[in-house]
Short mmCIF file of C-alpha atoms and ligand atoms in Angstrom, two decimals:
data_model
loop_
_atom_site.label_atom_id
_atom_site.label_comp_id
_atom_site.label_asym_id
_atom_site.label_seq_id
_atom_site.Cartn_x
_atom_site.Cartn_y
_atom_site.Cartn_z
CA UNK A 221 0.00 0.00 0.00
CA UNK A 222 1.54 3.68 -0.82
CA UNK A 223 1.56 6.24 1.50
CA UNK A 224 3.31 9.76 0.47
CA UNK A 225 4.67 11.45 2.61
CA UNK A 226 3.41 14.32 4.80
CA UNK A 227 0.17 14.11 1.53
CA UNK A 228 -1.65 11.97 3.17
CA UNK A 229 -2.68 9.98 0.46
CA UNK A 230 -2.66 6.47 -1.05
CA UNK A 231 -4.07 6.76 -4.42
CA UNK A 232 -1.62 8.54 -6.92
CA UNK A 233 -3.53 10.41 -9.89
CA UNK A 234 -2.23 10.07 -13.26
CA UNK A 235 -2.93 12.12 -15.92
CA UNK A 236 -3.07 12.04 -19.79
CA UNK A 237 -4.30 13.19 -22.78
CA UNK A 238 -7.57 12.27 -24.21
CA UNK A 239 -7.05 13.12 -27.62
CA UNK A 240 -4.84 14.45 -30.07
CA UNK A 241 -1.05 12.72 -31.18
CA UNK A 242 -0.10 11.73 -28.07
CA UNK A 243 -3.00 9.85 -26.67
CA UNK A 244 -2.84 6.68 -28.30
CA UNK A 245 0.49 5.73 -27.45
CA UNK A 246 0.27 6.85 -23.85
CA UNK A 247 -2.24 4.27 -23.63
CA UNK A 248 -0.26 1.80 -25.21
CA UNK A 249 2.50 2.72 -22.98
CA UNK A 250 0.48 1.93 -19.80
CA UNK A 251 -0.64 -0.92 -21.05
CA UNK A 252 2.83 -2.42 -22.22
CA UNK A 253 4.39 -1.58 -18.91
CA UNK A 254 1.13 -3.98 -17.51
CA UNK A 255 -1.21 -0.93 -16.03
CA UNK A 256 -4.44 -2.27 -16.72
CA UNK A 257 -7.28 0.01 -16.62
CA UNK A 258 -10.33 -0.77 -15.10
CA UNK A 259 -13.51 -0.93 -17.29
CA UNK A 260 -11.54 0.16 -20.56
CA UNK A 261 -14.40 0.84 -22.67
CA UNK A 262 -16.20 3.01 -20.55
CA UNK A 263 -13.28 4.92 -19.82
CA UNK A 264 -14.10 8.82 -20.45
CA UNK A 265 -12.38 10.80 -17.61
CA UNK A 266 -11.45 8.73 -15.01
CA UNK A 267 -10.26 5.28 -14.51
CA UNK A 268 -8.58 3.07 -11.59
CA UNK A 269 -5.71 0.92 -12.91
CA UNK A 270 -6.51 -3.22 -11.78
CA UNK A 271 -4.47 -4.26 -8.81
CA UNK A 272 -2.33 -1.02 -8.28
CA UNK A 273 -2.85 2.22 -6.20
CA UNK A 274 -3.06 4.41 -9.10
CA UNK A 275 -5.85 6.22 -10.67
CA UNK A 276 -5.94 7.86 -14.93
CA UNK A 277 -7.09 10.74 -15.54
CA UNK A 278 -8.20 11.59 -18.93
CA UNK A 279 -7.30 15.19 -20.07
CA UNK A 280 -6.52 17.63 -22.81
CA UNK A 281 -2.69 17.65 -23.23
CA UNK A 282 -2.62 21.49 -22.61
CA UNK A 283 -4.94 20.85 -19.52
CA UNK A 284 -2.31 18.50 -17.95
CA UNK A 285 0.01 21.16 -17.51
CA UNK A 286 -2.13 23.29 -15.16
CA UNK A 287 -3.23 20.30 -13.78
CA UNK A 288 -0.05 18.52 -12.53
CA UNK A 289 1.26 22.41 -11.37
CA UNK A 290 -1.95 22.76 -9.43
CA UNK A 291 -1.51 19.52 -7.51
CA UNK A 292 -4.90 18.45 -9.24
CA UNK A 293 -3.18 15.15 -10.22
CA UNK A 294 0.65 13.79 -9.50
CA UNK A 295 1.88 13.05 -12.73
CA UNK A 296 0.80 13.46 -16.12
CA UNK A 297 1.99 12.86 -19.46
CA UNK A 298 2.07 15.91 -21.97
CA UNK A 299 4.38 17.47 -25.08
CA UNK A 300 7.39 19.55 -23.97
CA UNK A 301 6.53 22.30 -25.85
CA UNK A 302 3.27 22.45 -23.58
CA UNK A 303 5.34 23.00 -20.80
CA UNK A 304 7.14 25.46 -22.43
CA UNK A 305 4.51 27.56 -23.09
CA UNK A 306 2.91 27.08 -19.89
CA UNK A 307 5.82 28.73 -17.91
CA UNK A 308 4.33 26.54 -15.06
CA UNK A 309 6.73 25.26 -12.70
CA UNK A 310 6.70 21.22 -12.58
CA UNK A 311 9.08 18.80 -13.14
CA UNK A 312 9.83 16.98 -16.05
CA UNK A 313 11.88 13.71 -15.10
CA UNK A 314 11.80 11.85 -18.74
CA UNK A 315 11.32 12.43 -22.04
CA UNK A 316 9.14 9.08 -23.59
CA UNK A 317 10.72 8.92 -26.95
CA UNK A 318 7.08 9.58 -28.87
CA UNK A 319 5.34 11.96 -30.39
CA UNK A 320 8.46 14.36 -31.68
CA UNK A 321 7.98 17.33 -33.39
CA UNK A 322 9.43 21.07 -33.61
CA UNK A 323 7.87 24.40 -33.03
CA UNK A 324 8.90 26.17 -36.34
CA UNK A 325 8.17 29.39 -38.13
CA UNK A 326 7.28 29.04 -41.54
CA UNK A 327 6.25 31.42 -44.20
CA UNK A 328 4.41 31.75 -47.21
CA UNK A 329 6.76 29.61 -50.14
CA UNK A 330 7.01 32.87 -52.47
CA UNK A 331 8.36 35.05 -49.84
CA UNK A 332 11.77 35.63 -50.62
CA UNK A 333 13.63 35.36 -46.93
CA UNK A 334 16.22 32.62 -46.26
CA UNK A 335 16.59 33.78 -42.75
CA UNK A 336 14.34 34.66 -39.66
CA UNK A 337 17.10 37.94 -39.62
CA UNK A 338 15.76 39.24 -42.66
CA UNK A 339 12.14 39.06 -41.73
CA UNK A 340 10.84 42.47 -41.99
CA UNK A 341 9.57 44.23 -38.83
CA UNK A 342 5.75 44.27 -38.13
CA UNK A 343 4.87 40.75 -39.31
CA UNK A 344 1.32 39.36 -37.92
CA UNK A 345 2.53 35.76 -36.83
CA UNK A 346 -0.81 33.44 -36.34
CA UNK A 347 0.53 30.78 -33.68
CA UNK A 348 -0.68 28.67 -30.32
CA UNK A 349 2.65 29.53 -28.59
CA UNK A 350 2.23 33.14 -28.15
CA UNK A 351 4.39 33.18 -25.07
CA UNK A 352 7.12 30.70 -27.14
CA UNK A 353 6.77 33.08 -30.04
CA UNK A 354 6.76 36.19 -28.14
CA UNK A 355 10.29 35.49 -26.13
CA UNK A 356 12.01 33.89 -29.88
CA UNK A 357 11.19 37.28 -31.83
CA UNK A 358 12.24 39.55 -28.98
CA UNK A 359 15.24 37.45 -28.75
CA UNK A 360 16.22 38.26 -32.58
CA UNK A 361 14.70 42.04 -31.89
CA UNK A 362 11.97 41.56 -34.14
CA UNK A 363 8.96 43.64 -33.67
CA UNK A 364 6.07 41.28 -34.33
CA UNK A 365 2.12 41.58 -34.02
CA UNK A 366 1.12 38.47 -32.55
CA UNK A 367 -2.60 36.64 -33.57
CA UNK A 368 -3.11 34.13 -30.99
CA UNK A 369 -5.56 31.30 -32.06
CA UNK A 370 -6.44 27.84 -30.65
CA UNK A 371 -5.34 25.71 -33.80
CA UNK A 372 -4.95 25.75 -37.54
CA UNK A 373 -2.34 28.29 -38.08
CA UNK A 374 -1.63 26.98 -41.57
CA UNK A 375 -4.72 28.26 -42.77
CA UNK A 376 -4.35 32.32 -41.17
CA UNK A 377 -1.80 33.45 -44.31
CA UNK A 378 -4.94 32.43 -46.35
CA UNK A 379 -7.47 34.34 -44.51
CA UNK A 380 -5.49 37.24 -45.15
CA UNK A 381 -5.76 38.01 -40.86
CA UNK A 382 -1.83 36.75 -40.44
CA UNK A 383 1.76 37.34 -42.62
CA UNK A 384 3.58 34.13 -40.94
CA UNK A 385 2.96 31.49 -38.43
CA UNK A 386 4.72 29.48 -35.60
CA UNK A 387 3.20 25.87 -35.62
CA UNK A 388 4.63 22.39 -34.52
CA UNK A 389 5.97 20.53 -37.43
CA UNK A 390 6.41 16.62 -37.72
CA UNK A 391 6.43 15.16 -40.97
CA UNK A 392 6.24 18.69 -43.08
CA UNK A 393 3.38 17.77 -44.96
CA UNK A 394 0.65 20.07 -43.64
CA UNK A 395 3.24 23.12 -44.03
CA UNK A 396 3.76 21.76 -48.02
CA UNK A 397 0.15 21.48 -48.60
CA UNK A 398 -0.56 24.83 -47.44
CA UNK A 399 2.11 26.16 -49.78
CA UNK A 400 4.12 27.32 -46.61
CA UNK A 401 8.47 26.68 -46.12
CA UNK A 402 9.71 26.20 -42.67
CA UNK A 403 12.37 29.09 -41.69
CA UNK A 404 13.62 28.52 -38.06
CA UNK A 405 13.32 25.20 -35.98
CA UNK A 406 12.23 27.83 -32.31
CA UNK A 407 12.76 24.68 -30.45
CA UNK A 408 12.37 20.67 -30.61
CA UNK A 409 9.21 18.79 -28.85
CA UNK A 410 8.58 15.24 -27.78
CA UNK A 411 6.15 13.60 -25.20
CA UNK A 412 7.72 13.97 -21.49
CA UNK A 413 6.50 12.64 -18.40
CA UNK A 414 6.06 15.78 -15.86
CA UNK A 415 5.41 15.60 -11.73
CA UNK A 416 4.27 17.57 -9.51
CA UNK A 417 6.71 19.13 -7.86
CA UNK A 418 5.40 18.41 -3.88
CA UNK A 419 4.26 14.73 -5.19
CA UNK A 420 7.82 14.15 -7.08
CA UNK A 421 9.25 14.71 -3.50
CA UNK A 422 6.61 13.34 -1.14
CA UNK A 423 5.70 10.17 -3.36
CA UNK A 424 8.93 9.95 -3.96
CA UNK A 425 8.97 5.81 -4.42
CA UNK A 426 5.47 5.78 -6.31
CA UNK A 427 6.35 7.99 -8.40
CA UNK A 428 9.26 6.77 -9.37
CA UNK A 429 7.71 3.40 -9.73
CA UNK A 430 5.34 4.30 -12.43
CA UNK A 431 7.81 6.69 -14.40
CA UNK A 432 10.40 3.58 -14.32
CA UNK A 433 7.45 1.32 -15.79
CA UNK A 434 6.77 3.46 -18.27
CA UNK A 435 10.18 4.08 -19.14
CA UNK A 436 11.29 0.70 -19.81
CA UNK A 437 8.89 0.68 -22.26
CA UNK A 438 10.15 2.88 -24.27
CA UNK A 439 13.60 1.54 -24.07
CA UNK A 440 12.56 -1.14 -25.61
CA UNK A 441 10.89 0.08 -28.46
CA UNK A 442 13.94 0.27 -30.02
CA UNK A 443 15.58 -2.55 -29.32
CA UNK A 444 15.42 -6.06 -30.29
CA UNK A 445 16.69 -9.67 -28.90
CA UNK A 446 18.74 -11.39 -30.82
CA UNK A 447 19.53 -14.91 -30.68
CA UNK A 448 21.69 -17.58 -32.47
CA UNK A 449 23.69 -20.68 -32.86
CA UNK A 450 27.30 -19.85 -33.35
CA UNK A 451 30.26 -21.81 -33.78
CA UNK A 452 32.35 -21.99 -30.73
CA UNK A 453 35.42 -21.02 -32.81
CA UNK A 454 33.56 -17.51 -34.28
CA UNK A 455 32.93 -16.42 -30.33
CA UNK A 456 36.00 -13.64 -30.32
CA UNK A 457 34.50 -12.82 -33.60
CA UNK A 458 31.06 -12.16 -31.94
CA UNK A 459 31.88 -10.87 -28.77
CA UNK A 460 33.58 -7.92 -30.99
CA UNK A 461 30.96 -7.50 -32.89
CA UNK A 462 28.43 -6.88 -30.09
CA UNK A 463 30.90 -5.21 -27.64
CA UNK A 464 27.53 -3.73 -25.25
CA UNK A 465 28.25 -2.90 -21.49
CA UNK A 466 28.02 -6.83 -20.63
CA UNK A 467 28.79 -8.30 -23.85
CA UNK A 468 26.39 -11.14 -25.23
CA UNK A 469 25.36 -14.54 -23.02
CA UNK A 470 27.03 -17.05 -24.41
CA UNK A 471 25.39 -20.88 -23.44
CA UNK A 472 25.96 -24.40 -23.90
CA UNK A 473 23.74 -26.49 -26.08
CA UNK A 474 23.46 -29.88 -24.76
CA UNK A 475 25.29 -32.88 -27.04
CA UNK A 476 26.82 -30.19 -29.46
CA UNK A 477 30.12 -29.27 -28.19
CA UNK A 478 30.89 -27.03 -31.14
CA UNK A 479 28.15 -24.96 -31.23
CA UNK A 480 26.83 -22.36 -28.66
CA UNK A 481 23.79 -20.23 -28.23
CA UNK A 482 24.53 -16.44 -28.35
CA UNK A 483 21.74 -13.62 -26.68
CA UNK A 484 22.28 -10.26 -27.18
CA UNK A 485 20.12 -6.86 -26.90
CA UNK A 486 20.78 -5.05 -29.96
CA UNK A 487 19.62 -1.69 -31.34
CA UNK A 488 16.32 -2.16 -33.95
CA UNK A 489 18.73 -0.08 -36.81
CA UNK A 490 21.46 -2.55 -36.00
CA UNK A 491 19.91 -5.45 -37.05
CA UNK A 492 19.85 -6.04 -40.66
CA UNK A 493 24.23 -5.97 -40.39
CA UNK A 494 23.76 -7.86 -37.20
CA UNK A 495 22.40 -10.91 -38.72
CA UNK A 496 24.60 -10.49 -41.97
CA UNK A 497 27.27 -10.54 -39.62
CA UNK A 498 26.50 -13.93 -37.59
CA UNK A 499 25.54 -15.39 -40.84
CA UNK A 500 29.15 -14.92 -42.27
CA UNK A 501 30.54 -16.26 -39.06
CA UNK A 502 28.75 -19.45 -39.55
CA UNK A 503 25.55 -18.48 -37.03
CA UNK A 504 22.52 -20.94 -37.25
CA UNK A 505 18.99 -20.68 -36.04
CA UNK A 506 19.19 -16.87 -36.15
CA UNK A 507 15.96 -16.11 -34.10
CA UNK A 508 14.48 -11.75 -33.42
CA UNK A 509 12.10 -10.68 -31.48
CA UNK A 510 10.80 -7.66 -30.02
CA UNK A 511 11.30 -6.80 -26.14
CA UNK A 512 8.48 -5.91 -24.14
CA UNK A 513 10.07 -3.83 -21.26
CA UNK A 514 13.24 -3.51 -20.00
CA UNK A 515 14.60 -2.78 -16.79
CA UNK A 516 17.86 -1.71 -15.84
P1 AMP B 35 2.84 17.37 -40.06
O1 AMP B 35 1.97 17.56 -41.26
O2 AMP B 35 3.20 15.93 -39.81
O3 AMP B 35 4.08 18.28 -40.11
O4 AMP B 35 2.00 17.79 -38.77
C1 AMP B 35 1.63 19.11 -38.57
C2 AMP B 35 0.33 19.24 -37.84
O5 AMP B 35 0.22 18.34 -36.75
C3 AMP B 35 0.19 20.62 -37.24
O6 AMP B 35 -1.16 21.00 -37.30
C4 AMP B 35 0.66 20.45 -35.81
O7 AMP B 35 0.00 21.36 -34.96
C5 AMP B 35 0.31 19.03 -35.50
N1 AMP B 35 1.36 18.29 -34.73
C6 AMP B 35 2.49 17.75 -35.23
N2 AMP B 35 3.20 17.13 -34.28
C7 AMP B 35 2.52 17.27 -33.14
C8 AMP B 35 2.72 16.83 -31.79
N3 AMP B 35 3.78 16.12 -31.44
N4 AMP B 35 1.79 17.16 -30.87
C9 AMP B 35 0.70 17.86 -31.24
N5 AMP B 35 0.46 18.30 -32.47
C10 AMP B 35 1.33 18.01 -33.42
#
């Protein structure tokens, strides 16, 4: 049973988003690192996790911010560039590896800048991040009219009501199709996992606990377990191939003295060369497979 201290409590609160790119895979997350949430289907704002003192919350990403500052709920899980904006004081342990993206300006394709320097003064910038935006142009001395608005900046050079925009940026394609070219990267984004602060300290093991588990599933995301049947006489070969921290486990097989089974964690991009590698060394039996979580 968890008991924080000097907060008097024994359910933590969790928080995250309920829609938009990061919700999906937060759910995933919990679920990989074996959260289960009570009732599933039903779920709309508030769920208790099966077997564990923990509690979800289900909330808009910019909401969680406030939220987790406010003491509301303990820990939440939100985009960096939320935070950012926010100002709010809370404390942001982990970055989870998802959901990256960059808060760029970007300006109509026919206007003929190649720098944020040479952007004339008096520009109305349409953006979400008025505080981000505010602090980037007064850091170049740009005088800028900013139009705040709650989404779709793409679309304000259209409308005629804005001359550029700041706007997170993944892939590029909804900057292309609205005939708009990225200028400055402001700053890079990805999903974090934020506390607040008086829980981070009070709930110190509880927190930690459910950060860790969600952690070491995204460490594993990228990597991959590889095993194989090597030739006893290839093993210097192999173990300098996959030098790691620990170096691969190396095993007997029963009745083959020649032969031994190698394990190794590799990196997912590593792979492909990896089993080229054992194959030219005379590897066998060359088995993959994903890894769930891993702790350290
Ligand atoms: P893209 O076309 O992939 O560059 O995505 C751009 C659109 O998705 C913009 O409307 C952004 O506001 C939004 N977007 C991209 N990445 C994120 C993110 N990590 N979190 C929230 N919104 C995002």
């Amino acid at each position: 049973m968890g008991y924080c201290q000097g907060l008097n409590k024994m359910t933590l609160r969790l928080a995250i988003p309920n829609k938009g790119r990061l919700s999906e895979r937060s759910v995933e997350i919990l679920k990989q690192a074996g959260l289960e949430i009570e009732n599933e289907d039903e779920r709309r704002l508030f769920a208790n996790v099966k077997r564990q003192d923990l509690a979800v919350m289900f909330l808009r990403a910019q909401d969680i911010v406030r939220f987790v500052h406010k003491g509301a709920v303990d820990v939440g899980i939100t985009g960096l560039d939320l935070v950012m904006e926010s100002g709010l004081d809370v404390v942001i342990p982990y970055k989870l590896n998802f959901g990256r993206c960059r808060l760029s300006v970007a300006v109509p394709e026919d206007m003929g800048v190649q720098r944020p320097e040479d952007l004339p003064d008096d520009l109305v910038v349409a953006t979400s991040f008025p505080n981000l935006t505010r602090k980037y142009f007064q850091g170049l001395g740009k005088r800028v009219e900013i139009a705040s608005i709650a989404g779709a900046a793409e679309i304000a050079p259209h409308l005629g009501v804005a001359d550029i925009i700041v706007d997170l940026v993944s892939s590029g394609s909804t900057l292309k199709m609205n005939h708009l070219r990225e200028l400055a990267v402001i700053t890079e984004s990805q999903a974090v996992v934020i506390a607040n602060r008086k829980a981070y300290e009070g709930c110190e093991q509880q927190v930690q606990e459910i950060i860790s588990a969600m952690l070491s599933v995204t460490e594993a995301e990228n990597k991959k377990y590889l095993m194989a049947d090597v030739p006893r006489a290839s093993l210097d070969e192999v173990r300098q191939t996959f030098p790691g921290i620990a170096g691969p486990t190396i095993m007997n097989i029963i009745g083959r003295e020649d032969v031994v089974a190698v394990h190794v964690v590799i990196e997912k991009s590593e792979a492909y060369d990896a089993i080229n590698r054992l194959k030219r060394l005379g590897a066998t039996g060359i088995l993959l497979t994903p890894i769930d979580r891993m702790v350290p």
